[in-house]
Coordinates of N, CA, C and O in Angstrom, one line a residue:
M1 N 13.7 9.2 -13.3 CA 13.1 9.2 -11.8 C 11.9 9.9 -12.1 O 10.5 9.1 -11.5
D2 N 11.5 11.1 -12.5 CA 10.0 11.7 -12.9 C 9.2 11.0 -13.8 O 8.3 10.5 -13.4
H3 N 9.9 10.2 -14.6 CA 8.9 9.2 -15.4 C 8.9 8.1 -15.0 O 7.6 7.6 -15.1
V4 N 9.8 7.0 -13.9 CA 9.2 6.2 -13.1 C 8.2 6.8 -12.1 O 7.1 5.7 -12.1
I5 N 8.0 7.4 -11.6 CA 7.1 8.1 -10.4 C 5.6 8.3 -11.2 O 4.7 7.8 -10.9
A6 N 5.5 9.1 -12.6 CA 4.7 9.4 -13.3 C 3.9 8.1 -13.7 O 2.6 7.9 -13.8
T7 N 4.6 7.4 -14.4 CA 4.3 5.8 -15.0 C 3.7 5.3 -13.7 O 2.6 4.2 -13.8
S8 N 4.2 5.1 -12.5 CA 3.7 4.4 -11.3 C 2.2 4.9 -11.0 O 1.3 4.0 -10.7
M9 N 2.0 6.3 -10.9 CA 0.8 6.8 -10.7 C -0.4 6.6 -11.7 O -1.3 6.0 -11.4
V10 N 0.1 6.4 -12.7 CA -0.6 6.0 -13.9 C -1.2 4.6 -13.6 O -2.1 4.0 -13.7
A11 N -0.2 3.7 -13.5 CA -0.6 2.2 -13.2 C -1.2 2.1 -12.1 O -2.0 1.1 -12.2
Q12 N -1.0 2.7 -11.2 CA -1.9 2.6 -9.9 C -3.4 2.9 -10.2 O -4.3 2.3 -9.8
Q13 N -3.5 3.8 -11.0 CA -5.0 4.1 -11.2 C -5.7 3.1 -12.4 O -6.7 2.6 -12.1
E14 N -4.5 2.7 -13.0 CA -5.2 1.3 -14.2 C -5.7 0.2 -13.4 O -6.6 -0.5 -13.3
M15 N -4.6 -0.1 -12.3 CA -4.6 -1.5 -11.1 C -6.0 -1.0 -10.7 O -6.9 -2.2 -10.3
A16 N -6.0 0.0 -10.0 CA -7.3 0.2 -9.1 C -8.7 0.3 -10.0 O -9.7 -0.7 -9.6
Q17 N -8.9 0.4 -11.0 CA -10.1 0.5 -11.9 C -10.1 -0.8 -12.3 O -11.5 -1.5 -12.3
R18 N -9.2 -1.8 -12.8 CA -9.4 -3.1 -13.0 C -9.7 -4.0 -11.6 O -10.6 -5.0 -11.9
L19 N -9.6 -3.2 -10.6 CA -10.0 -4.2 -9.3 C -11.2 -3.3 -9.0 O -12.0 -4.0 -7.7
G20 N -11.8 -2.4 -9.5 CA -12.9 -1.9 -9.0 C -13.1 -1.2 -8.0 O -14.1 -1.0 -7.2
M21 N -12.1 -0.2 -7.8 CA -12.0 0.8 -7.0 C -11.0 1.9 -7.6 O -10.7 2.0 -8.2
N22 N -10.9 2.9 -6.7 CA -10.0 4.3 -7.0 C -8.6 3.9 -6.1 O -8.5 2.9 -5.4
A23 N -7.8 4.7 -6.9 CA -6.4 4.7 -6.4 C -6.3 4.9 -5.0 O -5.4 4.1 -4.2
S24 N -6.9 5.8 -4.3 CA -6.8 6.0 -2.8 C -7.1 4.8 -2.1 O -6.6 4.2 -1.1
D25 N -8.3 4.2 -2.5 CA -8.7 2.7 -1.8 C -7.7 1.8 -2.1 O -7.2 1.1 -1.2
L26 N -7.0 1.6 -3.4 CA -6.0 0.7 -3.6 C -4.9 0.9 -2.5 O -4.3 -0.2 -2.1
T27 N -4.5 2.3 -2.5 CA -3.3 2.5 -1.6 C -3.5 2.3 -0.2 O -2.8 1.8 0.4
C28 N -4.9 2.4 0.4 CA -5.4 1.9 1.6 C -5.1 0.4 2.0 O -4.7 -0.2 2.9
F29 N -5.6 -0.3 0.9 CA -5.6 -1.6 0.8 C -4.2 -2.3 0.9 O -4.0 -3.0 1.4
G30 N -3.3 -1.5 0.0 CA -1.9 -1.8 0.0 C -1.1 -1.7 1.6 O -0.4 -2.7 1.9
F31 N -1.7 -0.8 2.2 CA -1.1 -0.5 3.6 C -1.6 -1.7 4.7 O -1.1 -2.3 5.5
I32 N -3.2 -2.1 4.4 CA -3.8 -3.0 5.1 C -2.8 -4.5 4.6 O -2.5 -5.3 5.7
L33 N -2.5 -4.8 3.7 CA -1.7 -5.9 3.0 C -0.3 -5.7 3.9 O 0.2 -6.8 4.2
E34 N 0.2 -4.7 3.6 CA 1.4 -4.7 4.1 C 1.7 -4.6 5.8 O 2.7 -5.2 6.4
A35 N 0.8 -4.3 6.4 CA 0.4 -4.6 7.8 C 0.8 -6.2 8.2 O 0.9 -6.6 9.4
G36 N 0.1 -6.9 7.5 CA 0.2 -8.5 7.5 C -1.0 -8.9 8.7 O -2.0 -8.2 8.8
E37 N -0.1 -9.7 9.6 CA -0.9 -9.8 10.7 C -1.2 -9.1 11.8 O -1.9 -9.3 13.0
N38 N -0.3 -7.9 11.6 CA -0.5 -6.8 12.5 C -1.7 -6.0 12.3 O -1.3 -4.7 11.6
L39 N -3.0 -6.5 12.1 CA -3.9 -5.5 11.8 C -3.8 -4.2 12.2 O -3.7 -3.9 13.7
L40 N -4.2 -3.2 11.1 CA -4.3 -1.8 11.5 C -5.7 -1.3 12.3 O -6.9 -2.2 11.8
T41 N -5.9 -0.4 12.9 CA -7.1 0.1 13.0 C -7.5 1.3 12.1 O -6.5 1.6 11.3
A42 N -8.6 1.8 12.1 CA -8.8 2.9 11.1 C -8.0 4.3 11.7 O -7.5 4.8 10.4
G43 N -7.7 4.4 12.8 CA -6.6 5.4 13.1 C -5.3 5.2 12.4 O -4.4 6.2 12.0
D44 N -4.9 3.9 12.4 CA -3.4 3.5 12.0 C -3.6 3.8 10.5 O -2.8 4.2 10.1
L45 N -4.6 3.4 9.9 CA -4.8 3.6 8.1 C -4.7 4.9 8.0 O -4.4 5.7 7.1
A46 N -5.4 6.0 8.8 CA -5.7 7.4 8.3 C -4.5 7.8 8.5 O -3.8 8.7 7.6
T47 N -3.4 7.5 9.5 CA -2.2 8.1 9.7 C -1.4 7.8 8.5 O -0.6 8.6 8.2
R48 N -1.3 6.6 8.1 CA -0.5 6.4 7.1 C -0.9 6.8 5.9 O -0.1 7.0 5.0
A49 N -2.1 6.9 5.7 CA -2.8 7.4 4.2 C -2.6 8.9 4.3 O -3.1 9.6 3.3
H50 N -2.5 9.5 5.4 CA -2.4 10.8 5.8 C -4.0 11.4 5.2 O -4.2 12.5 4.6
V51 N -4.9 10.9 5.8 CA -6.3 11.5 5.7 C -6.7 11.4 7.0 O -6.5 11.0 7.8
T52 N -8.0 12.1 7.0 CA -8.9 12.1 8.4 C -9.5 10.8 8.8 O -9.5 10.0 7.8
T53 N -9.8 10.8 9.7 CA -10.5 9.4 10.5 C -12.0 9.2 9.8 O -12.2 8.4 9.4
G54 N -12.5 10.6 9.6 CA -13.6 10.4 8.4 C -13.7 10.0 7.3 O -14.4 9.1 6.8
A55 N -12.3 10.5 6.5 CA -12.2 9.9 5.3 C -12.0 8.4 5.5 O -12.2 7.6 4.4
V56 N -11.2 7.9 6.3 CA -10.8 6.7 6.5 C -12.0 5.8 6.4 O -12.1 4.6 6.0
T57 N -13.1 6.3 7.4 CA -14.4 5.6 7.5 C -14.9 5.3 6.0 O -15.2 4.2 5.8
G58 N -15.1 6.1 5.4 CA -15.5 6.1 4.0 C -14.8 5.1 3.1 O -15.5 4.2 2.5
I59 N -13.6 5.1 3.4 CA -12.7 4.0 2.5 C -12.9 2.5 2.9 O -13.0 1.7 2.1
V60 N -12.7 2.7 4.1 CA -13.0 1.3 5.0 C -14.4 0.7 4.4 O -14.6 -0.6 4.2
N61 N -15.5 1.6 4.8 CA -16.9 1.2 4.1 C -16.9 0.5 2.8 O -17.5 -0.5 2.3
R62 N -16.2 1.3 1.9 CA -16.0 1.1 0.5 C -15.4 -0.4 0.1 O -16.1 -1.4 -0.5
L63 N -14.1 -0.5 0.9 CA -13.5 -1.7 0.7 C -14.3 -2.9 1.4 O -14.2 -4.0 0.5
E64 N -15.0 -2.7 2.5 CA -15.8 -3.7 2.9 C -16.9 -4.3 2.1 O -17.2 -5.3 2.0
R65 N -17.7 -3.1 1.4 CA -18.8 -3.2 0.6 C -18.4 -4.2 -0.7 O -18.9 -4.9 -1.1
A66 N -17.0 -4.0 -1.1 CA -16.7 -4.4 -2.2 C -15.8 -5.7 -2.0 O -15.4 -6.6 -3.0
G67 N -16.0 -6.4 -0.8 CA -15.3 -7.5 -0.4 C -13.8 -7.8 -0.2 O -13.2 -8.5 0.1
Y68 N -13.3 -6.8 0.0 CA -11.7 -6.7 0.2 C -11.2 -6.7 1.7 O -10.2 -7.3 1.9
V69 N -12.2 -6.0 2.6 CA -11.8 -6.1 4.0 C -12.8 -6.6 4.8 O -14.1 -6.7 4.6
T70 N -12.6 -6.9 6.0 CA -13.7 -7.1 7.1 C -13.0 -6.6 8.2 O -11.8 -6.0 8.3
R71 N -14.0 -6.2 9.5 CA -13.7 -5.5 10.5 C -13.6 -6.5 11.6 O -14.5 -7.3 11.8
R72 N -12.6 -6.5 12.4 CA -12.4 -7.5 13.4 C -12.2 -6.7 14.7 O -11.6 -6.1 14.9
P73 N -13.0 -7.2 15.9 CA -13.0 -6.5 17.4 C -11.3 -6.8 17.5 O -10.5 -7.9 17.6
D74 N -10.9 -5.7 18.2 CA -9.7 -5.6 18.9 C -9.6 -6.5 20.0 O -10.3 -6.2 21.0
P75 N -8.7 -7.4 19.8 CA -8.7 -8.4 21.0 C -8.3 -7.7 22.7 O -8.8 -7.9 23.5
S76 N -7.6 -6.7 22.4 CA -7.5 -6.1 23.7 C -8.3 -4.7 24.0 O -8.1 -4.3 25.2
D77 N -9.0 -4.4 23.0 CA -9.8 -3.3 23.4 C -11.1 -3.5 22.6 O -11.2 -3.0 21.3
R78 N -12.2 -4.2 23.1 CA -13.6 -4.2 22.4 C -14.1 -3.2 21.9 O -14.9 -3.3 21.1
R79 N -13.7 -2.0 22.1 CA -14.3 -0.7 21.5 C -13.7 -0.5 20.3 O -14.4 0.2 19.3
R80 N -12.6 -0.9 19.9 CA -11.9 -0.6 18.8 C -11.9 -2.0 17.8 O -12.3 -3.1 18.2
V81 N -11.9 -1.7 16.3 CA -11.7 -2.8 15.3 C -10.5 -2.7 14.8 O -10.1 -1.2 14.7
R82 N -10.1 -3.7 13.9 CA -9.2 -3.5 13.3 C -9.5 -4.3 11.7 O -10.4 -4.8 11.8
I83 N -8.8 -3.9 10.9 CA -9.1 -4.2 9.4 C -8.4 -5.2 9.0 O -6.9 -5.3 9.1
A84 N -8.9 -6.2 8.6 CA -8.5 -7.5 7.9 C -8.7 -7.6 6.5 O -9.8 -7.2 6.2
A85 N -7.4 -8.2 5.7 CA -7.9 -8.1 4.5 C -8.6 -9.5 4.2 O -8.4 -10.5 4.9
V86 N -9.4 -9.6 3.2 CA -10.3 -10.8 2.9 C -9.2 -11.5 1.8 O -8.9 -11.2 0.8
Q87 N -9.1 -13.2 2.2 CA -8.1 -13.7 1.2 C -8.5 -13.9 0.0 O -7.7 -13.6 -1.0
A88 N -9.8 -13.8 -0.5 CA -10.1 -13.7 -1.9 C -9.8 -12.6 -2.6 O -9.7 -12.4 -3.6
A89 N -9.8 -11.5 -1.6 CA -9.5 -10.1 -2.3 C -8.1 -10.1 -2.3 O -7.4 -9.7 -3.7
V90 N -7.3 -10.7 -1.5 CA -5.8 -10.9 -1.6 C -5.6 -11.7 -2.9 O -4.5 -11.3 -3.8
D91 N -5.9 -12.9 -3.0 CA -5.8 -13.4 -4.3 C -6.3 -12.8 -5.5 O -5.4 -12.7 -6.7
R92 N -7.2 -11.9 -5.4 CA -7.5 -10.9 -6.8 C -6.5 -10.0 -7.2 O -5.8 -10.2 -8.2
V93 N -5.9 -9.5 -6.1 CA -4.8 -8.3 -6.1 C -3.4 -9.2 -6.6 O -2.8 -8.6 -7.5
T94 N -3.3 -10.5 -6.0 CA -1.9 -11.2 -6.2 C -1.8 -11.6 -7.6 O -1.1 -11.3 -8.6
A95 N -3.1 -11.6 -8.6 CA -3.3 -12.4 -9.5 C -3.1 -11.2 -10.5 O -2.4 -11.4 -11.7
L96 N -3.6 -9.9 -10.1 CA -3.2 -8.7 -11.1 C -1.7 -8.3 -10.9 O -1.2 -8.2 -11.9
Y97 N -1.1 -8.4 -10.2 CA 0.2 -7.7 -9.8 C 1.1 -8.7 -9.8 O 2.2 -8.4 -10.0
G98 N 1.1 -10.2 -9.9 CA 1.8 -11.3 -9.9 C 2.7 -11.5 -11.2 O 4.0 -11.2 -10.9
P99 N 2.2 -11.0 -12.2 CA 3.0 -10.8 -13.4 C 4.1 -10.1 -13.3 O 5.5 -10.2 -13.8
Y100 N 3.6 -8.6 -12.9 CA 4.4 -7.4 -12.8 C 5.5 -7.9 -11.9 O 6.8 -7.8 -12.1
Y101 N 5.4 -8.5 -10.4 CA 6.4 -8.7 -9.7 C 7.3 -9.8 -10.2 O 8.5 -9.9 -9.5
A102 N 6.7 -10.9 -10.9 CA 7.8 -12.0 -11.5 C 8.7 -11.2 -12.5 O 9.9 -11.7 -12.5
R103 N 8.1 -10.2 -13.2 CA 9.2 -9.8 -14.0 C 10.4 -8.7 -13.2 O 11.5 -8.7 -13.6
L104 N 9.6 -8.1 -12.1 CA 11.0 -7.6 -11.3 C 11.6 -8.5 -10.9 O 13.0 -8.2 -10.6
T105 N 11.4 -9.7 -10.3 CA 12.0 -10.7 -9.9 C 13.3 -10.9 -10.8 O 14.3 -11.2 -10.6
E106 N 12.8 -11.3 -12.0 CA 13.6 -11.5 -13.0 C 14.8 -10.6 -13.4 O 15.7 -10.8 -13.5
Q107 N 14.3 -9.3 -13.2 CA 15.2 -8.2 -13.2 C 16.1 -8.0 -12.2 O 17.2 -7.8 -12.4
F108 N 15.6 -8.3 -11.2 CA 16.7 -8.1 -9.9 C 17.8 -9.3 -10.3 O 18.9 -9.2 -9.6
N109 N 17.3 -10.4 -10.8 CA 18.1 -11.6 -10.8 C 19.4 -11.0 -11.9 O 20.6 -11.7 -11.7
D110 N 19.2 -10.1 -12.5 CA 20.4 -9.5 -13.4 C 21.6 -9.0 -12.3 O 22.7 -8.5 -13.1
Y111 N 21.4 -8.6 -11.2 CA 22.2 -7.7 -10.3 C 22.7 -8.6 -9.1 O 22.2 -9.7 -8.8
S112 N 24.1 -8.4 -9.0 CA 24.5 -9.1 -7.8 C 24.3 -8.9 -6.5 O 23.6 -7.8 -6.4
P113 N 24.7 -9.7 -5.7 CA 24.1 -9.2 -4.0 C 24.5 -7.8 -3.7 O 24.0 -7.2 -3.0
A114 N 26.0 -7.4 -4.1 CA 26.2 -6.2 -3.5 C 25.3 -5.0 -4.4 O 25.1 -4.0 -3.9
E115 N 25.1 -5.3 -5.6 CA 24.3 -4.4 -6.3 C 23.0 -4.4 -5.5 O 22.3 -3.1 -5.5
I116 N 22.4 -5.3 -5.2 CA 21.1 -5.3 -5.0 C 21.0 -4.8 -3.3 O 20.2 -3.9 -3.2
A117 N 22.2 -4.8 -2.8 CA 22.3 -4.1 -1.4 C 22.4 -2.7 -1.6 O 21.6 -1.9 -1.0
V118 N 23.0 -2.3 -2.6 CA 22.7 -0.6 -3.1 C 21.6 -0.4 -3.4 O 21.0 0.7 -2.8
L119 N 20.6 -1.1 -4.4 CA 19.3 -0.7 -4.6 C 18.6 -0.8 -3.2 O 17.7 0.2 -3.2
N120 N 18.8 -1.6 -2.4 CA 17.8 -1.8 -1.3 C 18.2 -0.6 -0.5 O 17.1 0.2 0.1
D121 N 19.4 -0.1 -0.3 CA 19.7 1.0 0.5 C 19.1 2.3 -0.4 O 18.4 3.2 0.5
W122 N 19.4 2.5 -1.5 CA 18.5 3.7 -2.2 C 17.1 3.7 -2.0 O 16.6 4.8 -1.6
F123 N 16.4 2.8 -2.1 CA 15.0 2.8 -2.1 C 14.6 2.8 -0.7 O 13.6 3.5 -0.2
T124 N 15.5 2.4 0.3 CA 15.1 2.5 1.7 C 15.3 4.2 2.0 O 14.1 4.7 2.6
R125 N 16.3 4.9 1.6 CA 16.6 6.3 2.1 C 15.9 7.0 1.3 O 15.4 7.9 1.9
T126 N 15.4 6.7 0.1 CA 14.6 7.6 -1.0 C 13.3 7.6 -0.3 O 12.5 8.6 -0.1
G127 N 12.8 6.3 0.1 CA 11.6 6.5 0.7 C 11.4 7.1 1.7 O 10.4 7.9 2.3
K128 N 12.4 7.0 3.0 CA 12.3 7.8 4.1 C 12.5 9.3 3.6 O 11.9 10.2 4.1
L129 N 13.3 9.9 2.7 CA 13.5 11.1 2.2 C 12.1 11.6 1.8 O 11.4 12.5 2.3
M130 N 11.3 10.8 1.2 CA 10.1 11.4 0.4 C 8.7 11.5 1.6 O 8.3 12.4 1.7
S131 N 9.0 10.5 2.5 CA 8.1 10.8 3.5 C 8.3 12.2 4.4 O 7.3 12.7 4.7
D132 N 9.5 12.0 4.7 CA 9.8 13.4 5.5 C 9.7 14.6 4.8 O 9.1 15.6 5.1
Y133 N 10.1 14.6 3.4 CA 9.5 15.7 2.7 C 8.1 16.1 2.6 O 7.8 17.0 2.7
L134 N 7.5 15.2 2.4 CA 6.1 15.2 2.6 C 5.7 15.9 3.6 O 4.5 16.6 3.9
E135 N 6.1 15.3 4.8 CA 5.7 15.8 6.2 C 5.9 17.2 6.3 O 5.3 18.0 7.0
E136 N 7.4 17.5 5.6 CA 7.6 18.9 5.7 C 7.0 20.0 5.0 O 6.2 20.9 5.3
V137 N 6.2 19.4 3.8 CA 5.6 20.1 2.9 C 4.1 20.7 3.5 O 3.4 21.4 3.6
R138 N 3.7 19.4 4.1 CA 2.3 19.4 4.6 C 2.3 20.2 6.0 O 1.2 21.1 6.3
G139 N 3.3 20.7 6.8 CA 3.5 21.7 7.8 C 3.6 22.9 7.5 O 3.5 23.7 8.3
T140 N 3.8 23.2 5.9 CA 3.9 24.5 5.7 C 2.6 25.2 5.2 O 1.5 24.5 4.9

């Protein structure tokens, strides 16, 4: 488990470098992609990334300058903006990660539906456990 986590961290840094950004910016871009059509505000992004709103402003500024995101007015509150991924940037990220996800798909094809259900349960529960523990550590 520790090896998978460490390798993932190294890979995240490598992918970020190849995309011309740092790992924190790539993580935030990932949260923006994950949100899909439910565009995040800077505050939403700061909460997900566990950074201050000032820090997230710098992150969004860098992502915008690099052509990864745009700011859009919030339709329900014109004083607020939402952060949207730029399609060309999504395409660049997809091209980089695509072969990796194709290999993961091949690997998952080796498992039965029941085994996939167990894996899904494990990842879901472990993700929650990790988030909860991180909050606990931050609170001390």
